[in-house]
mmCIF file of C-alpha atoms in Angstrom:
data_model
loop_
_atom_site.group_PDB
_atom_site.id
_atom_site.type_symbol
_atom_site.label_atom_id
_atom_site.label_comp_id
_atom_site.label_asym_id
_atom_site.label_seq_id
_atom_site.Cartn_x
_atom_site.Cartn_y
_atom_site.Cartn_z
ATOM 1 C CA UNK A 1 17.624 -5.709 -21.410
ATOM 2 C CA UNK A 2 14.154 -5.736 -20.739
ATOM 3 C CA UNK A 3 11.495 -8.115 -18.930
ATOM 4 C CA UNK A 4 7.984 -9.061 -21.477
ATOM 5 C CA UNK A 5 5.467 -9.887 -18.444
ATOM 6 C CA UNK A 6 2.875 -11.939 -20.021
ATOM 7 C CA UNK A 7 -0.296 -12.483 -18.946
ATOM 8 C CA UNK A 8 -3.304 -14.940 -19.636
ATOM 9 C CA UNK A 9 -5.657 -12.673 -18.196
ATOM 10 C CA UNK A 10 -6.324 -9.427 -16.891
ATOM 11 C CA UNK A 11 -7.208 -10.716 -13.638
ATOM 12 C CA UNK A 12 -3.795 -11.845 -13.164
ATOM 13 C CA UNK A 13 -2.356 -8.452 -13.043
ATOM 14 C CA UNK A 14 -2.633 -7.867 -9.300
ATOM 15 C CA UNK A 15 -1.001 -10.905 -8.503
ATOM 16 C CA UNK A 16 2.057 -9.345 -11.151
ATOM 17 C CA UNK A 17 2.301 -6.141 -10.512
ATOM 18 C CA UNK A 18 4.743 -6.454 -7.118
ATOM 19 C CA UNK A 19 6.918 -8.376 -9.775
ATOM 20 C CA UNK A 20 6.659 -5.217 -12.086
ATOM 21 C CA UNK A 21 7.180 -2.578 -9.383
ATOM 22 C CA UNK A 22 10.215 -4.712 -8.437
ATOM 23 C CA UNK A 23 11.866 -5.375 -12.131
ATOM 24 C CA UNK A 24 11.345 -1.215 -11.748
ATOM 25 C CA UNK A 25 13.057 -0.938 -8.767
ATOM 26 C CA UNK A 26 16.381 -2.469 -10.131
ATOM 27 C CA UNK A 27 15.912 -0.283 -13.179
ATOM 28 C CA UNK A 28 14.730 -3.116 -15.369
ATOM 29 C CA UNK A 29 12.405 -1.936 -18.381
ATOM 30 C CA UNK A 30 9.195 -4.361 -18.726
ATOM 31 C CA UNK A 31 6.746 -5.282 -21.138
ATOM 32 C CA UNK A 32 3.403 -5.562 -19.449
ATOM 33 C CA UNK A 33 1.591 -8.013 -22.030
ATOM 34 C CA UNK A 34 -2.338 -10.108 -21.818
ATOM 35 C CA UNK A 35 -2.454 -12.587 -24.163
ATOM 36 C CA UNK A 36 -3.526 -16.119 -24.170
ATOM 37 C CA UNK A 37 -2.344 -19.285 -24.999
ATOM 38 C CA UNK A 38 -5.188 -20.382 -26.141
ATOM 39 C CA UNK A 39 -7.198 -17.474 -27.227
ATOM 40 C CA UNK A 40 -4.588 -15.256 -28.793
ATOM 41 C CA UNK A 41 -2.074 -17.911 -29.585
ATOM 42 C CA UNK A 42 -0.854 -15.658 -32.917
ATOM 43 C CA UNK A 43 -1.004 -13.201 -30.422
ATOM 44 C CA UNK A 44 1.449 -15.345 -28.383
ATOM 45 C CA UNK A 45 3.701 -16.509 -31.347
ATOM 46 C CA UNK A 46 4.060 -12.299 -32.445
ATOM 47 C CA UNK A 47 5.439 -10.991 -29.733
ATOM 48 C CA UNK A 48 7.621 -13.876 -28.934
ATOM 49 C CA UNK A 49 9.036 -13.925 -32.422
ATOM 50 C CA UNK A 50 9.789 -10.211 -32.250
ATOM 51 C CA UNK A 51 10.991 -10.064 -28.254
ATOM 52 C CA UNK A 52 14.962 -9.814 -28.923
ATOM 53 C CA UNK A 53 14.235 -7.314 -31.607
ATOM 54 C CA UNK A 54 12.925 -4.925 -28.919
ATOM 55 C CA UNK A 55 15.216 -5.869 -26.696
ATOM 56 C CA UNK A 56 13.411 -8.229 -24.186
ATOM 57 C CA UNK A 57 16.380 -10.952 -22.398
ATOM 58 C CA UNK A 58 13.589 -12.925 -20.582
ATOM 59 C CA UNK A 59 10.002 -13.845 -19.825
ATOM 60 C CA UNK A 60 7.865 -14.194 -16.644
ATOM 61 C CA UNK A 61 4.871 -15.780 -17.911
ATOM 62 C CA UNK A 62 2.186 -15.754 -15.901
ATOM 63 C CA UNK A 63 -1.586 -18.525 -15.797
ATOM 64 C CA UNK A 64 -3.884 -19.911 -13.896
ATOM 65 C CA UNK A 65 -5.683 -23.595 -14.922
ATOM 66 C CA UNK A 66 -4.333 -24.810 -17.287
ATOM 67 C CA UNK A 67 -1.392 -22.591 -17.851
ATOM 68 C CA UNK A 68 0.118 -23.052 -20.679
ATOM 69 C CA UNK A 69 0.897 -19.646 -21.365
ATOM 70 C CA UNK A 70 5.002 -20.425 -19.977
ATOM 71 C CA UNK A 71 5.115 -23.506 -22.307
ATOM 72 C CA UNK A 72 4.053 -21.886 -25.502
ATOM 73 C CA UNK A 73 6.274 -18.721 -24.886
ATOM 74 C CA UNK A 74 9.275 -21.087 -24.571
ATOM 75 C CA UNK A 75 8.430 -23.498 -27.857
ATOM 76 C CA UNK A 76 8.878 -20.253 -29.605
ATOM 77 C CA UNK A 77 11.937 -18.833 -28.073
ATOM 78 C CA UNK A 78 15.650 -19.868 -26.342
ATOM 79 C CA UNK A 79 15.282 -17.021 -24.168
ATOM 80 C CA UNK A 80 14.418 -17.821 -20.213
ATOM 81 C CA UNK A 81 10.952 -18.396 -19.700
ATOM 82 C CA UNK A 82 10.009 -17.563 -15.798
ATOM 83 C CA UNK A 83 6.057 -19.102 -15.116
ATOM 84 C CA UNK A 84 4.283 -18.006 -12.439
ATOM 85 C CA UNK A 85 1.135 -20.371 -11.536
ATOM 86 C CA UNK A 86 -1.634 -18.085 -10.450
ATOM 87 C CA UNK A 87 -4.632 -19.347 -7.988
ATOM 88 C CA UNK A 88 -7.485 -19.020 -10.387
ATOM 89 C CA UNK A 89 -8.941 -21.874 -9.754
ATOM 90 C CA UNK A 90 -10.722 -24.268 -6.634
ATOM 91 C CA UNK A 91 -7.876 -26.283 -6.820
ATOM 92 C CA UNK A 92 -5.973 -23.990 -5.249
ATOM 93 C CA UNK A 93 -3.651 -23.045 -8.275
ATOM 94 C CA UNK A 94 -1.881 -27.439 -8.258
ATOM 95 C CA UNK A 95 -3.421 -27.595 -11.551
ATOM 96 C CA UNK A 96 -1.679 -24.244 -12.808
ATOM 97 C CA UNK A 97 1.871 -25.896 -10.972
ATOM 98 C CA UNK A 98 2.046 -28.496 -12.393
ATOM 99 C CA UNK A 99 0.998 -27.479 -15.936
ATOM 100 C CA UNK A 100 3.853 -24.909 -15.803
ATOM 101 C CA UNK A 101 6.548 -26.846 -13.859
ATOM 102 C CA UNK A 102 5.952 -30.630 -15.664
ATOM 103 C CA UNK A 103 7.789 -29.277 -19.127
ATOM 104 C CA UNK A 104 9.325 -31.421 -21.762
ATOM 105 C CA UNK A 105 12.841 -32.389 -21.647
ATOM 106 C CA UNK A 106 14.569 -29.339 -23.523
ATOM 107 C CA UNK A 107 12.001 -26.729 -23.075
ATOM 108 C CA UNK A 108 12.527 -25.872 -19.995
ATOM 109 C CA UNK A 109 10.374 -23.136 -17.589
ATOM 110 C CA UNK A 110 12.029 -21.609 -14.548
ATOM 111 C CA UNK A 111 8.615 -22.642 -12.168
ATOM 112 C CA UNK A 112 8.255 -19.997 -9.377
ATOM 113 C CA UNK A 113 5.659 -20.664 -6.530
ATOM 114 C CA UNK A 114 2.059 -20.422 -6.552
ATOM 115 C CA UNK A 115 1.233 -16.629 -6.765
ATOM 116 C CA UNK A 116 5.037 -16.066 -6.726
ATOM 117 C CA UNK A 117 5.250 -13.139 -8.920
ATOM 118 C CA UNK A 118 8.116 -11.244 -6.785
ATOM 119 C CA UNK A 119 10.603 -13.891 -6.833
ATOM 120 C CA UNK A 120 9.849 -14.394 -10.814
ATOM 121 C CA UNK A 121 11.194 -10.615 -10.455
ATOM 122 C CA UNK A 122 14.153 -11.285 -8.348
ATOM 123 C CA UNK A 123 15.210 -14.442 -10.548
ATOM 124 C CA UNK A 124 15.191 -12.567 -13.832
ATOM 125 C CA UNK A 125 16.999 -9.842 -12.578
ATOM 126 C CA UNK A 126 19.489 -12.733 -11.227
ATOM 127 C CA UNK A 127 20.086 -13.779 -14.951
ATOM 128 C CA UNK A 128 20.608 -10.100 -16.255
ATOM 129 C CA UNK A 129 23.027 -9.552 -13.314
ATOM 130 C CA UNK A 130 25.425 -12.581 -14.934
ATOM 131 C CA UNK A 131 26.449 -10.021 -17.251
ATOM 132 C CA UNK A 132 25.993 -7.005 -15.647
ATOM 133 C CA UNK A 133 28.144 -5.932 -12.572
ATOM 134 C CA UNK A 134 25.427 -2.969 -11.570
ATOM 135 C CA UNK A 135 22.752 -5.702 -11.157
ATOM 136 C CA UNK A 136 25.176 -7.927 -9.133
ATOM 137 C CA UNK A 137 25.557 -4.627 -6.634
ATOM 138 C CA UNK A 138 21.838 -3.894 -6.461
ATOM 139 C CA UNK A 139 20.749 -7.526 -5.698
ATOM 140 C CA UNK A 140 23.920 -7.819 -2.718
ATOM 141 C CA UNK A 141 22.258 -4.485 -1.299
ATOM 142 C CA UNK A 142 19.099 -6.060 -1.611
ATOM 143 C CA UNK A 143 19.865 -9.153 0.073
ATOM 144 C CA UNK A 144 21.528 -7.034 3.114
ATOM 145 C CA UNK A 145 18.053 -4.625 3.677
ATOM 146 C CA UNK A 146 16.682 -8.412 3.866
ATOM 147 C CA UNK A 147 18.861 -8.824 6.959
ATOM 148 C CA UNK A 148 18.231 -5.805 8.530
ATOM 149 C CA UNK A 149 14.462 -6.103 8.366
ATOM 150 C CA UNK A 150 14.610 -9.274 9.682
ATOM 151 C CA UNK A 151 17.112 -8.426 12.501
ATOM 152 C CA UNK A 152 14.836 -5.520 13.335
ATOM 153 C CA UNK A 153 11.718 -7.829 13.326
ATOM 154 C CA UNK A 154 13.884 -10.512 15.579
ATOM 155 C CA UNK A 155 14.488 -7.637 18.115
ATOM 156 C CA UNK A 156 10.752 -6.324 17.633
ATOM 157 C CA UNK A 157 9.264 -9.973 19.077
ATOM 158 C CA UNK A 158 12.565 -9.906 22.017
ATOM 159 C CA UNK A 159 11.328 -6.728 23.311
ATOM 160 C CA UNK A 160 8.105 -7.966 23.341
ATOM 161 C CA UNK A 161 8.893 -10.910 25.246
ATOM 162 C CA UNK A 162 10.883 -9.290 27.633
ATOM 163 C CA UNK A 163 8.173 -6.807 28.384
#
């Protein structure tokens, strides 16, 4: 299974490429994708139409303002649709929330945070792992380096205190 990153705009690619680097990491394949909503919108309808084809399981779809990009992908597809809002905007990225998160009932997008391109990552690879027991292992080993660099950051600031 593979991941089809999609993008409204270049500009967004910083903000996804942790997500990327991560989807790698677990040995997920990705499909690194700009293409608008509302500019490329055949675009959009293409490479939705053909995902399972070429083997994508799921979407992070990723837009600032308006952000319908997450929306659109999912009209076209049963797949899961992961949006990212991105802070493009001076509000801050609210207006790219709640475009993505306020979705008709029965086409549904799996909203991540604001900028919240990693755990878009970590939740596809999630769904892959249902089905797939190597997944489950990699996230659980994930999860436990969480703990450790936390512990070690807990007994980092105690030093420090006691010093």
């Amino acid at each position: 299974m593979k991941v089809a990153v999609v993008m409204g705009s270049d500009s967004d690619f910083p903000i996804l490429k942790p997500a990327v680097d991560l989807l790698h990491q677990f040995n997920v394949e990705t499909e690194v994708i700009v293409a608008s909503a509302h500019r490329t919108p055949g675009k959009v309808r293409g490479l939705v139409s053909s995902a399972e084809e070429r083997g994508v399981g799921a979407f992070i779809s990723a837009a600032g303002a308006a952000a319908h990009l997450g929306g659109v992908i999912a009209s076209y597809t049963t797949l899961p649709v992961i949006g990212v809002p991105i802070n493009a905007t001076p509000l801050n990225g609210m207006d790219a929330l709640l475009s993505t998160v306020q979705m008709p009932s029965g086409i549904p997008v799996a909203t991540m945070a604001i900028n919240g391109a990693k755990n878009a990552a970590i939740f596809a690879v999630e769904i892959f792992a249902v089905s797939d027991m190597n997944l489950r292992k990699q996230l659980k080993g994930y999860r436990e380096k969480m703990v450790e660099e936390v512990e070690a950051k807990a007994a980092k600031v105690a030093q420090q205190l006691q010093a």
